[in-house]
Coordinates of C-alpha atoms and ligand atoms in Angstrom, one line a residue:
X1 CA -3.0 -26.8 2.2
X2 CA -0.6 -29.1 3.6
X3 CA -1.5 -31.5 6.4
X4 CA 1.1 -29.5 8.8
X5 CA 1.1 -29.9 12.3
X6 CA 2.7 -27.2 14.3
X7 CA 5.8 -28.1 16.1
X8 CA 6.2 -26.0 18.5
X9 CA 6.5 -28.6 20.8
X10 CA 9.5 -29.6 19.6
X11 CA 10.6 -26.1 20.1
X12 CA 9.7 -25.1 23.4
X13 CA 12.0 -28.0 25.2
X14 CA 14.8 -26.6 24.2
X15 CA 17.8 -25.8 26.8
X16 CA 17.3 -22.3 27.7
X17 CA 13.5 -22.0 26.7
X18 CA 12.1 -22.3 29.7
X19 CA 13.8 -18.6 31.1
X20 CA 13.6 -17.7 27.9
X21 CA 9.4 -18.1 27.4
X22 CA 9.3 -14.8 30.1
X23 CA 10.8 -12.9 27.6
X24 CA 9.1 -10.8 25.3
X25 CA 12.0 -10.3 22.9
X26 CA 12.9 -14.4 22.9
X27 CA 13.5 -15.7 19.5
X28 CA 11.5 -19.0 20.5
X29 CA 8.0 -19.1 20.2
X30 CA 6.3 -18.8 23.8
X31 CA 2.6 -20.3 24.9
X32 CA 0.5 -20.6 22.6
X33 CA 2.4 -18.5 19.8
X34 CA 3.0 -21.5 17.3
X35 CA -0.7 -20.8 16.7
X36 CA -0.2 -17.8 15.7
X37 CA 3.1 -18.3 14.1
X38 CA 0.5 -19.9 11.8
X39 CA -1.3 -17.2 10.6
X40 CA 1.3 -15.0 9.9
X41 CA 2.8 -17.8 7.9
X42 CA 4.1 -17.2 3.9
X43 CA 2.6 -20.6 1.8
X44 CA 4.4 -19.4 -1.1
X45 CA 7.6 -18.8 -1.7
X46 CA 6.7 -15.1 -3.4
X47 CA 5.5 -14.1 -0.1
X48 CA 8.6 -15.2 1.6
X49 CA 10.0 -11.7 2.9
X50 CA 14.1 -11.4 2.2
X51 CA 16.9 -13.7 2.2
X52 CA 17.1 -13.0 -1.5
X53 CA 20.2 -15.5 -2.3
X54 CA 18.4 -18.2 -0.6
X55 CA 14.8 -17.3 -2.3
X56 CA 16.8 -17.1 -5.5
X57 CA 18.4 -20.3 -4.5
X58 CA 15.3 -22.3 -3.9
X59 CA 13.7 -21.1 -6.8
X60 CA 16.0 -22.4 -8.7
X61 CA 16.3 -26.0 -6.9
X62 CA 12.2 -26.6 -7.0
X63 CA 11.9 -25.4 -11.0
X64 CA 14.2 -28.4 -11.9
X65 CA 12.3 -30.8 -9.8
X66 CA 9.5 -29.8 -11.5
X67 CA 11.1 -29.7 -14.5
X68 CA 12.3 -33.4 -13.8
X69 CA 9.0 -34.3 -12.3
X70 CA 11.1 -36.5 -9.4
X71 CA 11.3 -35.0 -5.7
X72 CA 14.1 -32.9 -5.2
X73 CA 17.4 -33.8 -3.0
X74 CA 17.3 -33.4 0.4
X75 CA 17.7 -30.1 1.8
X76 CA 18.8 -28.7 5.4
X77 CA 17.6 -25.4 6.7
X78 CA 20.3 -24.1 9.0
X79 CA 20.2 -20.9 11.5
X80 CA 19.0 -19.2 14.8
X81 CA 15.6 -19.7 15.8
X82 CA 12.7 -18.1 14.1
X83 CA 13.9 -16.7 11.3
X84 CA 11.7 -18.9 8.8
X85 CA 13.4 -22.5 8.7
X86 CA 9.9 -24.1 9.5
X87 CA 7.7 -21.6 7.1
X88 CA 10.3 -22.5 4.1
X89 CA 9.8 -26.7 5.0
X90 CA 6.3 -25.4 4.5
X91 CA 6.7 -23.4 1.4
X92 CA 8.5 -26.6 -0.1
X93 CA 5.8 -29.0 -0.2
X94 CA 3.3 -26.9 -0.8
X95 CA 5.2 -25.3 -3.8
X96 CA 5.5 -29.2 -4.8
X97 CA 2.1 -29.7 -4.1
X98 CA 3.0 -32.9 -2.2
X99 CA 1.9 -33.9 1.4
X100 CA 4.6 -33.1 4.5
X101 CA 4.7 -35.0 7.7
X102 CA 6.1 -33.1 10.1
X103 CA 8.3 -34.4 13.3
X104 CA 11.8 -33.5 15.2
X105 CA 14.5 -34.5 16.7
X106 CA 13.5 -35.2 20.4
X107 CA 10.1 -36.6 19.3
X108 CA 12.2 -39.9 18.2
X109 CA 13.3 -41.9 20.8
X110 CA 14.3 -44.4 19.1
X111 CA 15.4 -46.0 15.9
X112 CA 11.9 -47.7 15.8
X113 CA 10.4 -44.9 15.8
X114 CA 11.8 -43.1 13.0
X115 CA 11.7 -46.4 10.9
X116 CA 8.0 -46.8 11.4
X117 CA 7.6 -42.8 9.6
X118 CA 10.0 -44.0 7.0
X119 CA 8.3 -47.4 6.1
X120 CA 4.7 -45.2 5.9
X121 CA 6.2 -42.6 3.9
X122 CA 4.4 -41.9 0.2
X123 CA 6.4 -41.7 -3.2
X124 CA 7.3 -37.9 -3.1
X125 CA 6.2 -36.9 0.2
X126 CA 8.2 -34.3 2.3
X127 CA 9.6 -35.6 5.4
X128 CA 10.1 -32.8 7.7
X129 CA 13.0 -33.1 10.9
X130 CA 12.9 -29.7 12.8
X131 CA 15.9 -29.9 15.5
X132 CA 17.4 -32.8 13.3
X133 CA 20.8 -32.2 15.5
X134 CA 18.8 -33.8 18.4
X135 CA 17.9 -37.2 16.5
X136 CA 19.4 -40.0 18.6
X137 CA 22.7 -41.7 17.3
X138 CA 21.0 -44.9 16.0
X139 CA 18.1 -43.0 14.3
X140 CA 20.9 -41.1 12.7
X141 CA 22.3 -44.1 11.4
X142 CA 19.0 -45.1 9.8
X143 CA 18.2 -41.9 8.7
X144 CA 21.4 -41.9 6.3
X145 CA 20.8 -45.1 4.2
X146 CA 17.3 -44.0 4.0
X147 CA 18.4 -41.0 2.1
X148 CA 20.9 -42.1 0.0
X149 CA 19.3 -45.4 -0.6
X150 CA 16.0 -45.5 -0.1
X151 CA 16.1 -48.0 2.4
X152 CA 15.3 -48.8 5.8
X153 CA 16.1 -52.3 7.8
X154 CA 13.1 -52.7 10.1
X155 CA 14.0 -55.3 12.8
X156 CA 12.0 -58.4 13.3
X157 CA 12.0 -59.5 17.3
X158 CA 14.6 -59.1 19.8
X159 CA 17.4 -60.9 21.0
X160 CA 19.9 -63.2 19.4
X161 CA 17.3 -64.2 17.1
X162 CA 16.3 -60.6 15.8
X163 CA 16.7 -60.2 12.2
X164 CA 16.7 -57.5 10.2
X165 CA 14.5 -56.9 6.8
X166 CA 15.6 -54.3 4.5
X167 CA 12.2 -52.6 3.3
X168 CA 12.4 -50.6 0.0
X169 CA 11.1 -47.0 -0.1
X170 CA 9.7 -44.6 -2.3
X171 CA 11.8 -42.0 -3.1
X172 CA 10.6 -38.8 -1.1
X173 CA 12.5 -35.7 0.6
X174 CA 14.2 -34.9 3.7
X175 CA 13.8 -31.3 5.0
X176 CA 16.0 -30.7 8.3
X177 CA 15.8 -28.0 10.6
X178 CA 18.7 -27.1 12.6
X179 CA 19.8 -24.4 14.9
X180 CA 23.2 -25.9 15.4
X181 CA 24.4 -26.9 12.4
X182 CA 27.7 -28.0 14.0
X183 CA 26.3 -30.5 16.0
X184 CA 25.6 -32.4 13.0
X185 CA 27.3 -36.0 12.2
X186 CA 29.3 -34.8 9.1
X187 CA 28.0 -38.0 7.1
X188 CA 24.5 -36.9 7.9
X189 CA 25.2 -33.3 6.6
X190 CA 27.0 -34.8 3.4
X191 CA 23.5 -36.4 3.1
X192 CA 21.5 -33.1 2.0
X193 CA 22.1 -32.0 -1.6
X194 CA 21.3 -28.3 -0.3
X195 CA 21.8 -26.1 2.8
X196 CA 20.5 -23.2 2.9
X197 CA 21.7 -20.9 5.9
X198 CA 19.5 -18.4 7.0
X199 CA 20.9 -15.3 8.3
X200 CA 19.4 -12.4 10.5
X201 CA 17.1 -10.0 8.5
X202 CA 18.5 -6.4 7.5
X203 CA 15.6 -3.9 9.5
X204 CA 14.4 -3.3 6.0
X205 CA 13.7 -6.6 5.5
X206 CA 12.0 -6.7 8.8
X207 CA 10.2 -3.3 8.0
X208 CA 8.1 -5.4 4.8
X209 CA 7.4 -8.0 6.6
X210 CA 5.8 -6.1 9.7
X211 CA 3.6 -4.1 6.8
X212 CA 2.8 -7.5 5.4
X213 CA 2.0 -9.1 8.6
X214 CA 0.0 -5.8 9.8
X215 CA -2.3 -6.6 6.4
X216 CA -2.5 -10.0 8.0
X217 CA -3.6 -8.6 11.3
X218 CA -5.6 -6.0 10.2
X219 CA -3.5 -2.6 12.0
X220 CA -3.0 0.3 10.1
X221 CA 0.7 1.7 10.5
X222 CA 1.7 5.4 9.9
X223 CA 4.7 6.5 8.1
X224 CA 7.7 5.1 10.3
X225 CA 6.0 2.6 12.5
X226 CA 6.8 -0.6 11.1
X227 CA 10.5 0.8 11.3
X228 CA 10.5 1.4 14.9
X229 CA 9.3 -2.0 15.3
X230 CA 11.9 -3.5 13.2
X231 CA 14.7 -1.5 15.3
X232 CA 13.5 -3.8 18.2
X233 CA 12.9 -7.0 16.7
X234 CA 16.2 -8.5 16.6
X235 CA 16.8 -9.1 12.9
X236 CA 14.3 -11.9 13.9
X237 CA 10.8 -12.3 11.5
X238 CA 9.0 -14.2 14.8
X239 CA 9.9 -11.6 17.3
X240 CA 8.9 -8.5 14.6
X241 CA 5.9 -10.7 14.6
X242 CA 4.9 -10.9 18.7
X243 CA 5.8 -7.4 18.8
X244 CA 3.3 -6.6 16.1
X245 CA 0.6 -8.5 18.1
X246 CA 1.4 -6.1 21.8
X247 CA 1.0 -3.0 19.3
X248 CA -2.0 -4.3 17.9
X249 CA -3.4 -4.9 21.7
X250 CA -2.5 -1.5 22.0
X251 CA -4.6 -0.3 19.4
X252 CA -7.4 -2.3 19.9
X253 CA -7.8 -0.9 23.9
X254 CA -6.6 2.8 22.7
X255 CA -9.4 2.7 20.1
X256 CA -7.0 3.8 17.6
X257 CA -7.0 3.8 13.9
X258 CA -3.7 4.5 12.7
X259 CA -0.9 3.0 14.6
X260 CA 2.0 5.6 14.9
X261 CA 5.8 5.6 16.1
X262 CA 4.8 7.3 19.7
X263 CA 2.1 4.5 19.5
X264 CA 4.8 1.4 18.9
X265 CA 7.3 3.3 21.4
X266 CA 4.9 3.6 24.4
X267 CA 3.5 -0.1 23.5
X268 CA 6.5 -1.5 24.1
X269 CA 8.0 1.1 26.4
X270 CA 5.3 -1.1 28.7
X271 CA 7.0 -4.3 27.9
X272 CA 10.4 -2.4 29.0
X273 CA 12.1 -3.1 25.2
X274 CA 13.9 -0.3 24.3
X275 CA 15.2 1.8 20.8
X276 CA 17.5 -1.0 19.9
X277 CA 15.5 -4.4 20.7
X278 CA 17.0 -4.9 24.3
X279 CA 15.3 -5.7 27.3
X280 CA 15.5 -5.7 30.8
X281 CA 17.9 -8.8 31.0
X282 CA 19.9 -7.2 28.0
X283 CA 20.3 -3.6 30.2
X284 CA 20.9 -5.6 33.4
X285 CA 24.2 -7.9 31.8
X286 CA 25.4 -4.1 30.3
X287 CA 24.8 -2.3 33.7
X288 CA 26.3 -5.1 35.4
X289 CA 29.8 -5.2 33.2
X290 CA 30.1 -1.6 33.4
X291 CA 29.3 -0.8 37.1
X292 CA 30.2 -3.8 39.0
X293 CA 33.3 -4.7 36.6
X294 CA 34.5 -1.5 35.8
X295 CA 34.0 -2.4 31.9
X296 CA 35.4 -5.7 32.3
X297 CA 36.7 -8.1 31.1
X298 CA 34.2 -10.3 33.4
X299 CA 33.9 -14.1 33.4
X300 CA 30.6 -15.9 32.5
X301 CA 29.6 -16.8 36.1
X302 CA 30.6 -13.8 37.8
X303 CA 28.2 -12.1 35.1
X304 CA 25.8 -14.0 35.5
X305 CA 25.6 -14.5 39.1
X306 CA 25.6 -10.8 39.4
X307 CA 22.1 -10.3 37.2
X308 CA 20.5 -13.6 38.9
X309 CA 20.2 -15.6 35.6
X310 CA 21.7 -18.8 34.6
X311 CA 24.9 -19.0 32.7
X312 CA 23.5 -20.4 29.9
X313 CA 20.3 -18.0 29.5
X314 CA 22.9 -15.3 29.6
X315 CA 25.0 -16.9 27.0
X316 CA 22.9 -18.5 24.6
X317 CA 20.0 -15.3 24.8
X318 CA 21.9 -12.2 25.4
X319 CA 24.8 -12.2 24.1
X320 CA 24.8 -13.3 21.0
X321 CA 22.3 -10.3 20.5
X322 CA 24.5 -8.3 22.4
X323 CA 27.8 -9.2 20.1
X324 CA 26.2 -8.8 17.2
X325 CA 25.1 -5.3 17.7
X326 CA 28.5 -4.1 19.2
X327 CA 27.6 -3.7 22.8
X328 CA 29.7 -6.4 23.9
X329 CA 33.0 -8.9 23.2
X330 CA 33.7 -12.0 24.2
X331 CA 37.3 -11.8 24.9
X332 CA 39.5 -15.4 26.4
X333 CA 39.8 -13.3 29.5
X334 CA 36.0 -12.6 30.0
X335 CA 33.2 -10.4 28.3
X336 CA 33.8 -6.6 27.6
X337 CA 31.4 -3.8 27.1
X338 CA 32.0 -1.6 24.1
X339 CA 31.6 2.1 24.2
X340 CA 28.6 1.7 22.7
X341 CA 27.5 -0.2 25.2
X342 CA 28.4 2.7 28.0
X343 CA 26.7 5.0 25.5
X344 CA 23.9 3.5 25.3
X345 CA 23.7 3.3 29.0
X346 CA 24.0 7.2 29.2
X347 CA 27.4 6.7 30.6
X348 CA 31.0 8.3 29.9
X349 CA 33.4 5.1 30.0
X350 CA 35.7 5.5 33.4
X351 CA 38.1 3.3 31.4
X352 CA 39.9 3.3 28.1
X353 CA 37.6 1.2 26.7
X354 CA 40.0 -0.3 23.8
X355 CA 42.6 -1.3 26.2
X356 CA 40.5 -4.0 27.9
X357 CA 40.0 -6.2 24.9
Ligands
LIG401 N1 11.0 -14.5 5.5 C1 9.8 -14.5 6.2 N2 8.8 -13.8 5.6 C2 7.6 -13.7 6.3 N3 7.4 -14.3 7.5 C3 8.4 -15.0 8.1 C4 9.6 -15.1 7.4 N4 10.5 -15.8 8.2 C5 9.7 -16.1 9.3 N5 8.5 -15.6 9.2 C6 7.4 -15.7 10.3 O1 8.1 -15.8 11.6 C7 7.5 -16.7 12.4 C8 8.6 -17.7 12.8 O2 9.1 -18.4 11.7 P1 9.5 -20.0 11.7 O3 9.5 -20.5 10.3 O4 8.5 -20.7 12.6 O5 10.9 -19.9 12.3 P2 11.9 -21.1 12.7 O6 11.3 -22.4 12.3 O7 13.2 -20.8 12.0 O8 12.1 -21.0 14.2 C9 6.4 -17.4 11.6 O9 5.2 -16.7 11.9 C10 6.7 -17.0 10.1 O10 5.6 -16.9 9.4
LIG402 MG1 10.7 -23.9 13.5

């Protein structure tokens, strides 16, 4: 294998993380997980689960740099966290049997310090930038000639009489990692010959990878199991995954051999995620709208004040779940909750629900 280091370092800083680590249905890894993440990892592209356009996609891209025997383009991986941006880095090289450094965005400081990985870098290797949106300006500006020309100017002391010496480089490949692909420079983006976008995973999709990971793990699921975990995993492979591990605790202190639905449901029942993936925080941001706003529409503070969270917890980790699923909208006047959402709450809406939005 690949010399990879983990980077879930990198990931954990993140804005939000911190409230977000309590939370068992987070899409970020949480303690120790990136460890883990690990052995639940794919290392070939055939054992990828999903995301067929982008599998076929990639396929595609890394036969014709074999075919051409020269290291592909540049690619960027683009999409919410852990839904396989840093497994498919992975899969890359070692598909191209060549080495892969691994580093992010906040780990470079400065320009410096992205020049010194660029000046070490061997012919072909894969140079992989998790968080790349979060590179500082001047590294960005490195970064760019680097990829298109193979180049890097490595400064020579400081001061009015600093120089600069442009070093030539081997010709190797840039994998970025993004979860805010907006946020990136356009010249950077025009950089990368390929962008893949990964999307949230169909629970079908989730439902073969939770029997592939249970292999992994060694837990026997019964017919309908690894769907009820996928109901609750968010579309998201690394929270099917954690959820996997609570079940497998489960088994192990039940003494059980076969892991079935009633088994998965009172697992997680314990870790208060319910049929459709949402958690305490989730059912408190619902309850609130409904009760205390009369359905809304409610304003991001006033919401979140009212369930004791940050703003930005409750709008970067709920809702977007929440939205998605058709509990809630985000209206210019403030957040509304659906009649599903009052449904789900085992609630008759006291309002015409369509003539808040
Ligand atoms: N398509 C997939 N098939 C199998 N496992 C996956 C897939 N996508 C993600 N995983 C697993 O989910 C976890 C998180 O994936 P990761 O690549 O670290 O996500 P990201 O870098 O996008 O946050 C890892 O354990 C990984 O093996
Ligand atoms: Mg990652």
């Amino acid at each position: 294998m690949n010399s990879a280091i983990t980077n879930g370092e990198a990931e954990r800083d993140n804005t939000g993380a911190r409230e977000e680590s309590l939370r068992m249905v987070s899409s970020q890894p949480i303690e120790n997980e990136p460890i883990s993440d690990e052995e639940l990892r794919p290392h070939v592209l055939e054992n990828f689960i999903g995301q067929p356009r982008l599998k076929a996609q990639l396929q595609l891209f890394l036969d014709a740099a074999r075919k051409r025997d020269v290291p592909p383009d540049h690619v960027l991986l683009a999409g919410p966290p852990g839904l396989g941006k840093t497994t498919l880095a992975m899969i890359v090289a070692n598909e191209l049997e060549v080495p892969i450094r691994v580093t992010s965005g906040p780990a470079i400081q400065h320009a410096g310090d992205l020049a010194s990985i660029l000046s070490s870098l061997d012919a072909g290797e894969v140079l992989f930038i998790d968080e790349i949106h979060r590179l500082p300006r001047a590294a960005e500006e490195l970064l760019y000639i680097a990829m298109e020309d193979f180049r890097v100017d490595v400064m020579v002391g400081k001061g009015p009489g600093a120089s600069s010496i442009p070093l030539t480089l081997p010709r190797f490949t840039v994998i970025g990692a993004t979860t805010r692909e907006g946020m990136l420079p356009s010249p950077l983006r025009a950089r990368f010959g390929f962008t893949a976008h990964l999307d949230f995973y169909p629970h079908e999709e989730l439902e073969k990878l939770i029997e592939r990971s249970a292999q992994v793990l060694d837990v026997r699921l019964g017919a309908g199991a690894a769907r009820e975990l996928s109901l609750r995993s968010r579309g998201t492979p690394r929270i099917a995954n954690r959820l996997l591990r609570r079940v497998r605790d489960w088994k192990i202190v039940h003494d059980l051999n076969v892991v079935d639905p009633p088994a998965v449901e009172k697992a997680l029942a314990l870790y208060q995620i319910d049929s459709e993936g949402l958690d305490r925080l989730d059912i408190a941001v619902l309850k609130a709208i409904v009760t205390s706003f009369a359905g809304g529409p409610v304003g991001l503070n006033n919401l979140s004040a009212m369930v004791g969270e940050e703003a930005e917890t409750v709008e970067t980790v709920c809702e977007p779940y929440l939205v998605r699923e058709g509990f809630l909208v985000r209206t210019p006047k403030g957040r509304v909750a659906t009649a599903k959402a009052w449904q789900h709450l085992g609630l008759e809406p006291k309002v015409d629900v369509n003539k808040l939005f």
